[in-house]
Coordinates of C-alpha atoms and ligand atoms in Angstrom, one line a residue:
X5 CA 55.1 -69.6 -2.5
X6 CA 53.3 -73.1 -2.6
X7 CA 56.1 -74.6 -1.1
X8 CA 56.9 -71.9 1.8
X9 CA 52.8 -73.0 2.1
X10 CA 53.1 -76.5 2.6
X11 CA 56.8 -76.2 4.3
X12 CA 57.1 -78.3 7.2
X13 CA 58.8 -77.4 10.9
X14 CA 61.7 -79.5 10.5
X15 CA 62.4 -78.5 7.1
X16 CA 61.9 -74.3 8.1
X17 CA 64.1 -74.8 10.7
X18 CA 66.8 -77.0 9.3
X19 CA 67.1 -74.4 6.2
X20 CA 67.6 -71.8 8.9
X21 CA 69.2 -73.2 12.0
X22 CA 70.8 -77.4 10.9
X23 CA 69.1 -80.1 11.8
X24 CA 70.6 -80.5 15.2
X25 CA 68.6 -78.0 16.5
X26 CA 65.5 -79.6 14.9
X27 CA 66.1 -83.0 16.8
X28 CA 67.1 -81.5 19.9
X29 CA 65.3 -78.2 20.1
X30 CA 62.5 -78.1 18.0
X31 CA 61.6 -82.3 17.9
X32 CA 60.7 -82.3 21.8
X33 CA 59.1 -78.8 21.7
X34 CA 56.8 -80.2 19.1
X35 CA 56.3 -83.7 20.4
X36 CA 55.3 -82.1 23.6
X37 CA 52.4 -79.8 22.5
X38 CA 50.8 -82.0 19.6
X39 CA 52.3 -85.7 20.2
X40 CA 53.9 -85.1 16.6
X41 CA 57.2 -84.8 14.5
X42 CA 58.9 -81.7 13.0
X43 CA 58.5 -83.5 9.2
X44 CA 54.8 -83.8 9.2
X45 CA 53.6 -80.6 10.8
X46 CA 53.3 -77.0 8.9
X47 CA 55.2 -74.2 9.7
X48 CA 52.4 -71.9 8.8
X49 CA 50.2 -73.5 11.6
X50 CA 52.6 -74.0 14.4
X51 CA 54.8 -71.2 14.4
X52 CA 52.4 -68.8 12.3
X53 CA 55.1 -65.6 13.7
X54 CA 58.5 -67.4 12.3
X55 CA 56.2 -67.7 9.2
X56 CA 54.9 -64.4 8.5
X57 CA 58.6 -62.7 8.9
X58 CA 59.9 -65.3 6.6
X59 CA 56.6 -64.6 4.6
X60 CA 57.6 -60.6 4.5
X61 CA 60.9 -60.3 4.8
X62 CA 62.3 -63.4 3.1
X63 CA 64.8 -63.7 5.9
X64 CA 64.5 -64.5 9.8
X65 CA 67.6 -62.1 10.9
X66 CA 66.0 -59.3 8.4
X67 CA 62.8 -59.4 9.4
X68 CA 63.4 -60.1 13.2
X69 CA 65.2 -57.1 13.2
X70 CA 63.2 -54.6 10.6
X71 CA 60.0 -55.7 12.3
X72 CA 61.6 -55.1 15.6
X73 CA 62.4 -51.5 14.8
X74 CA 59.2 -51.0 12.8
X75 CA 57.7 -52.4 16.3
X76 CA 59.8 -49.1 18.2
X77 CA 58.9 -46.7 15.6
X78 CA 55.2 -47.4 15.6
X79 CA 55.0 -47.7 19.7
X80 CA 57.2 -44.1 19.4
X81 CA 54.2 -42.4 17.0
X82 CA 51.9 -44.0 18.8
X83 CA 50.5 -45.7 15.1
X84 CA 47.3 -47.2 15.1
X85 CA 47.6 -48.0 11.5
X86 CA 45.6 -51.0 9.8
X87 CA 48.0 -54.0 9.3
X88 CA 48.4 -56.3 6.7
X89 CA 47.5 -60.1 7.8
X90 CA 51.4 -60.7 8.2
X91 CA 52.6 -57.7 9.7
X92 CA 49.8 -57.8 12.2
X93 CA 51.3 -61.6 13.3
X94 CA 54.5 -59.6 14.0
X95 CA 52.4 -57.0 15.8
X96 CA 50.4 -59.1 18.0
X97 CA 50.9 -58.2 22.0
X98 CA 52.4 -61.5 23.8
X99 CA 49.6 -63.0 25.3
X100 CA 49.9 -64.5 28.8
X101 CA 50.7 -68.2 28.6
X102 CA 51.3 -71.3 30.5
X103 CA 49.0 -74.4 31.5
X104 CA 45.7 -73.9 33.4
X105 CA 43.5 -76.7 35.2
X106 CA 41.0 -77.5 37.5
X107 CA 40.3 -78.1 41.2
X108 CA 39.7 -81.8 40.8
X109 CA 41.0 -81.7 37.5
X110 CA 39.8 -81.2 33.8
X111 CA 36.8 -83.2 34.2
X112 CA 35.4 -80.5 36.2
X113 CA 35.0 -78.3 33.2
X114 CA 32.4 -80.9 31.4
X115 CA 30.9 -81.7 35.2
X116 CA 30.5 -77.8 35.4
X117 CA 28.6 -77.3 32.0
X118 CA 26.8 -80.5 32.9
X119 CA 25.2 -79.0 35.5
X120 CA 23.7 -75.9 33.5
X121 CA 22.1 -78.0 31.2
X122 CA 18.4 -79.4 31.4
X123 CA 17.8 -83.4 31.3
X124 CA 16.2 -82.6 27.8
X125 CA 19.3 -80.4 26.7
X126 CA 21.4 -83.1 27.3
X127 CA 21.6 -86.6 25.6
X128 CA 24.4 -88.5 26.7
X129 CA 25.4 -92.5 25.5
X130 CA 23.6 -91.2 22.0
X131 CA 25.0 -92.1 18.8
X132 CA 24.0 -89.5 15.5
X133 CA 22.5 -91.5 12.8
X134 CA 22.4 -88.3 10.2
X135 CA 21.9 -85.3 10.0
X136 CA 19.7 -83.8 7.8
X137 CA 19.3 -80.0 6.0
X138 CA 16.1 -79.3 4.2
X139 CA 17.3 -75.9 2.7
X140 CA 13.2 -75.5 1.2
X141 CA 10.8 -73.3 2.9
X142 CA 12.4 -70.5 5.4
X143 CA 15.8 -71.5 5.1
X144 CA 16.5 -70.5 9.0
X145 CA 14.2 -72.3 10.8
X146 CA 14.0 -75.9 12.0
X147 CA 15.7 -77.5 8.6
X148 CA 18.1 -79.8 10.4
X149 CA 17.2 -83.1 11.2
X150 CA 18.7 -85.5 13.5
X151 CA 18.3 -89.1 13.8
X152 CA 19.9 -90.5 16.7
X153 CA 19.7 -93.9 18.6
X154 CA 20.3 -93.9 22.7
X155 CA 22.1 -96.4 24.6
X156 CA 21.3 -98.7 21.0
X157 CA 17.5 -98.4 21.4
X158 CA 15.4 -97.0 18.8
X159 CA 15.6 -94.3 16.7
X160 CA 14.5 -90.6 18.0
X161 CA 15.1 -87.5 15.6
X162 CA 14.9 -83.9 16.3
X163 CA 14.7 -80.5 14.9
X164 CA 17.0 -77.8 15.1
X165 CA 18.0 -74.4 13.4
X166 CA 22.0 -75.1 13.6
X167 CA 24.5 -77.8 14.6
X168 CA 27.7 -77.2 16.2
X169 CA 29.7 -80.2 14.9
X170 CA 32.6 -81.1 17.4
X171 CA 33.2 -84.4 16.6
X172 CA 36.4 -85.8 14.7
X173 CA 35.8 -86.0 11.1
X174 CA 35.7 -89.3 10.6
X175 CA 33.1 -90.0 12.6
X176 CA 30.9 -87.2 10.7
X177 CA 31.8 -89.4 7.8
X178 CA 30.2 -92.4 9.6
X179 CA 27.3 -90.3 10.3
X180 CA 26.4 -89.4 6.7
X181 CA 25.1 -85.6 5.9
X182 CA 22.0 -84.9 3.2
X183 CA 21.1 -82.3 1.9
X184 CA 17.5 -81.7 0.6
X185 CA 17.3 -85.6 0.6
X186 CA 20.2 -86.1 -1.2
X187 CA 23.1 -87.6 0.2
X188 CA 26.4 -84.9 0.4
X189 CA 29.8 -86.4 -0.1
X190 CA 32.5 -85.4 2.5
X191 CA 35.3 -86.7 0.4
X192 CA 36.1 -83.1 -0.4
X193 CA 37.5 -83.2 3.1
X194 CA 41.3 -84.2 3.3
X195 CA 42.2 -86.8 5.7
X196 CA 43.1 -86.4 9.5
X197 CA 45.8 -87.8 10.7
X198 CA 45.3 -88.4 14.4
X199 CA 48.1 -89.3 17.0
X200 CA 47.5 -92.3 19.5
X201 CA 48.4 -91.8 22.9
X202 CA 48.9 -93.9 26.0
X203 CA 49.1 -91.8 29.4
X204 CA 50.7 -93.6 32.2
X205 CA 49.9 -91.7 35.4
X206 CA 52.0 -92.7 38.1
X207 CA 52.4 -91.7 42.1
X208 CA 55.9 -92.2 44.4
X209 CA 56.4 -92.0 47.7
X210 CA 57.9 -88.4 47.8
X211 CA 61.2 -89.9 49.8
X212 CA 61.3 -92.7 46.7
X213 CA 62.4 -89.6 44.1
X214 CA 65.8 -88.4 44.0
X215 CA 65.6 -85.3 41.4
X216 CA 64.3 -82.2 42.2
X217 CA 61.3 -82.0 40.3
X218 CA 62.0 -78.3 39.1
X219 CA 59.7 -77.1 36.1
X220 CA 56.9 -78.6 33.9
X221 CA 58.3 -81.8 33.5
X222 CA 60.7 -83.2 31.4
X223 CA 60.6 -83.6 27.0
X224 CA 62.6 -86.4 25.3
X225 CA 64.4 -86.0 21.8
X226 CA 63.4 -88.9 19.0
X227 CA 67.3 -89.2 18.8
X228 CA 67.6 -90.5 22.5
X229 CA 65.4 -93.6 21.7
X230 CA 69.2 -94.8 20.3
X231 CA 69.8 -94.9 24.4
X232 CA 67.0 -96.7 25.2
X233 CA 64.5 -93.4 26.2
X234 CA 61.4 -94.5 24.6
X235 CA 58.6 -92.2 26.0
X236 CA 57.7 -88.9 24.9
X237 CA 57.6 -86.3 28.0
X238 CA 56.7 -86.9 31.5
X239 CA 54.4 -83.8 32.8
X240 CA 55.3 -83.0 37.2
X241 CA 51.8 -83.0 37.6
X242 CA 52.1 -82.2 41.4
X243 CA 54.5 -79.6 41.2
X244 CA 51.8 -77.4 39.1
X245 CA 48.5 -78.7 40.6
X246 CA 49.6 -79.4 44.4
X247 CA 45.8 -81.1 44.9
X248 CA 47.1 -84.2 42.3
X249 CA 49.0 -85.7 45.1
X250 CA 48.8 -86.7 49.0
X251 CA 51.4 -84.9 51.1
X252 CA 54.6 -87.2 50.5
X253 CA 53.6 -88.2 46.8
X254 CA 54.3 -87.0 43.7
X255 CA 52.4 -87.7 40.9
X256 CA 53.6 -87.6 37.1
X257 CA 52.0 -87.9 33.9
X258 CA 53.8 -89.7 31.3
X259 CA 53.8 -89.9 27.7
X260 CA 53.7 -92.5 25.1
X261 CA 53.1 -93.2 21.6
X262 CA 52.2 -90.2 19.1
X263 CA 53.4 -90.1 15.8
X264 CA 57.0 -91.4 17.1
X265 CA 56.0 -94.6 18.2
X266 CA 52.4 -95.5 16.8
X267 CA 52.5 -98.9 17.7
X268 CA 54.1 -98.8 21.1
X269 CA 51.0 -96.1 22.1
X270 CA 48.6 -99.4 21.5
X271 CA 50.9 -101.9 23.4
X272 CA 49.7 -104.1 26.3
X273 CA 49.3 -101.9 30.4
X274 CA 52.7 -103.9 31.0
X275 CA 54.8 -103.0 28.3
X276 CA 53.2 -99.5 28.5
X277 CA 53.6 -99.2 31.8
X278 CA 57.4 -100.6 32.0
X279 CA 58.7 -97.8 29.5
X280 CA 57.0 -95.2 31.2
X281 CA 59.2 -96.4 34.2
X282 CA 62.2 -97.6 32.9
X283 CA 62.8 -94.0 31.4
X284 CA 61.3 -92.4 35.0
X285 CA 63.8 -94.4 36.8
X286 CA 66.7 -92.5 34.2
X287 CA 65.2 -89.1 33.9
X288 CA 64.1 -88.1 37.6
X289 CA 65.4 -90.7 39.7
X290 CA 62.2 -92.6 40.7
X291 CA 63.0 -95.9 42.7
X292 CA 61.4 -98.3 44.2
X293 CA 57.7 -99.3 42.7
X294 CA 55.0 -96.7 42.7
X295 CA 52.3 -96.2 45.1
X296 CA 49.9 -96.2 42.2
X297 CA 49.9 -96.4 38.3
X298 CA 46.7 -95.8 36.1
X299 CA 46.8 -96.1 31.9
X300 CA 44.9 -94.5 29.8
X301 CA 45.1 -95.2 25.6
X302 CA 43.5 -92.7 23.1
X303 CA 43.7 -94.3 19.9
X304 CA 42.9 -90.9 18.3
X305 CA 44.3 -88.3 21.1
X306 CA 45.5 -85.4 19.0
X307 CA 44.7 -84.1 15.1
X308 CA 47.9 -83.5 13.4
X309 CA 48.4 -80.1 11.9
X310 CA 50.0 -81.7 8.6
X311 CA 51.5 -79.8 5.8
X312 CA 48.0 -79.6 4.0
X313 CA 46.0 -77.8 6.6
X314 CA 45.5 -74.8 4.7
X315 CA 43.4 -77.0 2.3
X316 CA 41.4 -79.0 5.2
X317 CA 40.1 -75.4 6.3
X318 CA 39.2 -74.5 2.8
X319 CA 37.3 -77.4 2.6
X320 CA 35.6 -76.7 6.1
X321 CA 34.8 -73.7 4.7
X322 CA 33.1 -74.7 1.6
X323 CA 30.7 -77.5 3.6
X324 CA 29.6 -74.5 6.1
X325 CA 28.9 -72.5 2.8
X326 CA 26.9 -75.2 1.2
X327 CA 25.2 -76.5 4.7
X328 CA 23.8 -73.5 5.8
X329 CA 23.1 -73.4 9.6
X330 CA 26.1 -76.3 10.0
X331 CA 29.5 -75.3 11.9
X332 CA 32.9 -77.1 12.5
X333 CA 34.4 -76.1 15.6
X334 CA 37.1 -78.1 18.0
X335 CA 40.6 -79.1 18.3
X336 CA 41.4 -79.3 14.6
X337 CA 40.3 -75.5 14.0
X338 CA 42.8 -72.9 15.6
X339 CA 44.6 -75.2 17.8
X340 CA 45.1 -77.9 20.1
X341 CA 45.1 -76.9 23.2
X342 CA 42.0 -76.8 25.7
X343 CA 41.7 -73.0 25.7
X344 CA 41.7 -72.8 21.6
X345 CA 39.3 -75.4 21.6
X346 CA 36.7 -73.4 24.2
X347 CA 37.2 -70.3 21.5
X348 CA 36.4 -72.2 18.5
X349 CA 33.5 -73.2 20.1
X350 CA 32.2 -69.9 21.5
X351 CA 33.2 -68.3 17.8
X352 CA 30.8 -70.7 16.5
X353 CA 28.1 -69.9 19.0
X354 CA 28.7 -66.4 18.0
X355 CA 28.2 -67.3 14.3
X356 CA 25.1 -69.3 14.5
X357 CA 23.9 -66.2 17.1
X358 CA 24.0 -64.1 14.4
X359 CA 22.9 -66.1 11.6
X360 CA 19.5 -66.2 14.1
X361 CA 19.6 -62.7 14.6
X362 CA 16.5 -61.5 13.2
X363 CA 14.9 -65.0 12.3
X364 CA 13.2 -66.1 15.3
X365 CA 15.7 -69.2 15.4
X366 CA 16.0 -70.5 18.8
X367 CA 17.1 -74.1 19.3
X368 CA 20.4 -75.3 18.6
X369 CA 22.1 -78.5 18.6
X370 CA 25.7 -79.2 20.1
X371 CA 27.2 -82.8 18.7
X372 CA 30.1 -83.0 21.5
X373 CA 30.9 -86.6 20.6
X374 CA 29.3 -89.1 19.1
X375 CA 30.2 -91.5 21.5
X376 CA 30.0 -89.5 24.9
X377 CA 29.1 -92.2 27.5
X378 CA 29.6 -90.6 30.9
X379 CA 26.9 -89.0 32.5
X380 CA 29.5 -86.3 34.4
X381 CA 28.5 -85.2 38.1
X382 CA 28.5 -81.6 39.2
X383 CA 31.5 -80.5 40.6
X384 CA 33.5 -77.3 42.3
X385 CA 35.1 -75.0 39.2
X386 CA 38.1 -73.0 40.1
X387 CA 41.2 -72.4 38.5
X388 CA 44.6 -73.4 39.8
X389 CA 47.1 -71.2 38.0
Ligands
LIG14 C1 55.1 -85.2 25.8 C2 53.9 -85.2 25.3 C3 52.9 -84.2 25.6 C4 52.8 -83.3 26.7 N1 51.7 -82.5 26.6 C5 51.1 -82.8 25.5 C6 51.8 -83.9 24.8 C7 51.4 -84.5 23.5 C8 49.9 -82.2 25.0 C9 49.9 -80.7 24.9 N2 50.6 -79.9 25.6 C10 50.3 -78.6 25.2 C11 49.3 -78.6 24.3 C12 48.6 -77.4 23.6 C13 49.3 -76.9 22.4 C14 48.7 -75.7 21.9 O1 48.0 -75.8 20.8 O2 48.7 -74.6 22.5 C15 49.0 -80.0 24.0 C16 48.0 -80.6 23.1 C17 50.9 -77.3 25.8 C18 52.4 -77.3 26.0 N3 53.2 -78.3 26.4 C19 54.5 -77.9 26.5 C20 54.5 -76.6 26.0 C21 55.8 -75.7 25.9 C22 53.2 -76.2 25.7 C23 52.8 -74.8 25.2 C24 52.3 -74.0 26.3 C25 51.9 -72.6 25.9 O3 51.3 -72.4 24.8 O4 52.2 -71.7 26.6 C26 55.7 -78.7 26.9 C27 55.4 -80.0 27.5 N4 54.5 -80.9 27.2 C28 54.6 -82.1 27.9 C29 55.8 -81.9 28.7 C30 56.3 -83.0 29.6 C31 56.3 -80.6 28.4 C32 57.5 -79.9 28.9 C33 58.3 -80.3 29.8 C34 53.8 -83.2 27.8

């Protein structure tokens, strides 16, 4: 069992499928929705379905096809019966799926929540000093404290009833926690590995692009880097959000770095920028320069899911338990993507709602980022897709 637990994607699928549907299948699908590798991410986490039939059944043919016809049987009785946590995987309806965004893009969404906040609500170019729990007295009611410089002047604190904690953990390590005056040791708290990512956005005359720009975009195997591809993905941004480009551009969002190629993610605009179009050139037929190219590097873009991640939320859980009135919530609790994140965060506002129920608790303290430095403007909110 512990090692079906800490099983990675490459090695599920190898033991079920060969490893030549890992490097050409599974490699890209999983480069292209965490910026990782099939050996270092957990089965259980990114294909939780695959691993509950495995989980129940012991095989993938057995249990595709015995939960399949339990699937028919119980859709023919019309059961309503309480599943078990892995039959209930199998059971789940397929929810609707595909990429959303923004008019003006995904900015908008912190412009728009921006704008429904006070002056006071909202402290922007702030970095958190510590943050304090005094667990004495009404255990409920203003015992966290905040100490917090702005834009590097002095030191302002404030009092709250909870904390949302958003920010990556390292940072929170920076931060320091105490409890009751004594410091509280976050080494319980496995490492995060985080991916670096550079982002090459770049715009073509329309007439300049020879492929058909059919689809999503394009994903690129590890094993093609032996023929000189050396980006990740490229994304057809304006054949899913028409507003990205001018009539007779296209724009496309390339790729580069993540766990694949750590240090090529940090390189130099140039270098960046010439493998984003060197493998553009190959993959779509882009000629000629671009209209436009912009880079953007995340040194820490994506938390990997690693083999581990069963312990990391263990460990979340035992800080919430012994920081009462402190959540976790973000991209490393339930999933990457930008939807998963906004339902962490509402399921923590929903648990520090209720933990107030009843007390009188009102204020409440959302660390976004401990190094947010953009005041964003207000701006139209409407979905694209
Ligand atoms: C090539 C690199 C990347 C591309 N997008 C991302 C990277 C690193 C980032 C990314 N894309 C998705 C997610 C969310 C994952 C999740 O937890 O749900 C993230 C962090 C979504 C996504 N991207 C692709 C697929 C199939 C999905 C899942 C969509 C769904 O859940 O329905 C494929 C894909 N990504 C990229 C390209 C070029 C591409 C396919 C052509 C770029």
């Amino acid at each position: 069992m512990g090692f079906v637990m800490r099983c990675s994607v490459g090695d599920f699928f190898t033991r079920h499928f060969g490893r030549e549907v890992v490097d050409y299948l599974v490699d890209p699908f999983i480069a292209g929705t965490s910026g990782s590798d099939p050996d270092s991410v957990s089965i259980r986490q990114s294909f939780p379905d695959l691993f509950a039939i495995e989980e129940s059944y012991g095989s993938l043919l057995v249990g595709g096809v015995k939960s399949g016809l339990k699937k028919k049987r119980d859709s023919k009785n019309g059961s309503s019966k309480v599943l078990s946590d892995s039959t209930k995987a199998l059971s789940t309806q397929k929810r609707p799926r595909g990429s959303f965004s923004f008019v003006g893009g995904m900015q908008t969404l912190p412009h728009a929540l921006s704008e429904r906040l006070d002056e006071e609500s909202l402290e922007l170019k702030s970095s958190v000093l510590s943050l304090a729990s005094n667990q004495q007295g009404n255990p409920l009611r203003n015992n966290w404290t905040i100490t917090y410089s702005k834009e590097g002047s002095q030191q302002e604190e404030k009092h709250f009833d909870a904390v949302i904690l958003t920010t990556p953990l390292h940072n929170m390590r920076e931060i320091g926690v105490k409890k009751d005056g004594i410091p509280y040791s976050l080494d319980f708290i496995p490492e995060v590995v985080y991916q670096p990512m550079s982002v090459v956005i770049t715009a073509f005359k329309e007439s300049d692009v020879k492929n058909a720009l059919k689809g999503f975009g394009v994903l690129v195997p590890r094993k093609e880097q032996k023929n000189g591809f050396f980006t990740l993905g490229t994304l057809f941004s304006s054949s899913m959000f028409p507003d990205r480009a001018p009539p007779g551009q296209v724009v496309f969002t390339t790729f580069v770095g993540g766990s694949r190629s750590r240090a090529l993610a940090s390189a130099p605009f140039d270098e960046v920028k010439e493998v984003a179009l060197t493998d553009l050139r190959r993959l779509v037929g882009a000629q000629g320069p671009p209209v436009a190219v912009k880079h953007i590097y995340w040194e820490q873009a994506f938390p990997q899911y690693s083999l581990g991640y069963n312990e990391f939320l263990s460990s979340l859980e035992k800080m919430e338990g012994d920081l009462p009135g402190l959540f976790y919530a973000g991209n490393h609790r339930g999933g990457l993507s930008v939807g998963k994140s906004i339902a962490s965060g509402c399921k923590a506002a929903g648990q520090v709602l209720s933990m107030l129920e009843g007390t009188g608790g009102r204020k409440l303290f959302t660390m976004a980022s401990n190094n947010v430095d953009t005041l964003p403007k207000p701006a139209e909110c409407k979905s694209t897709t």
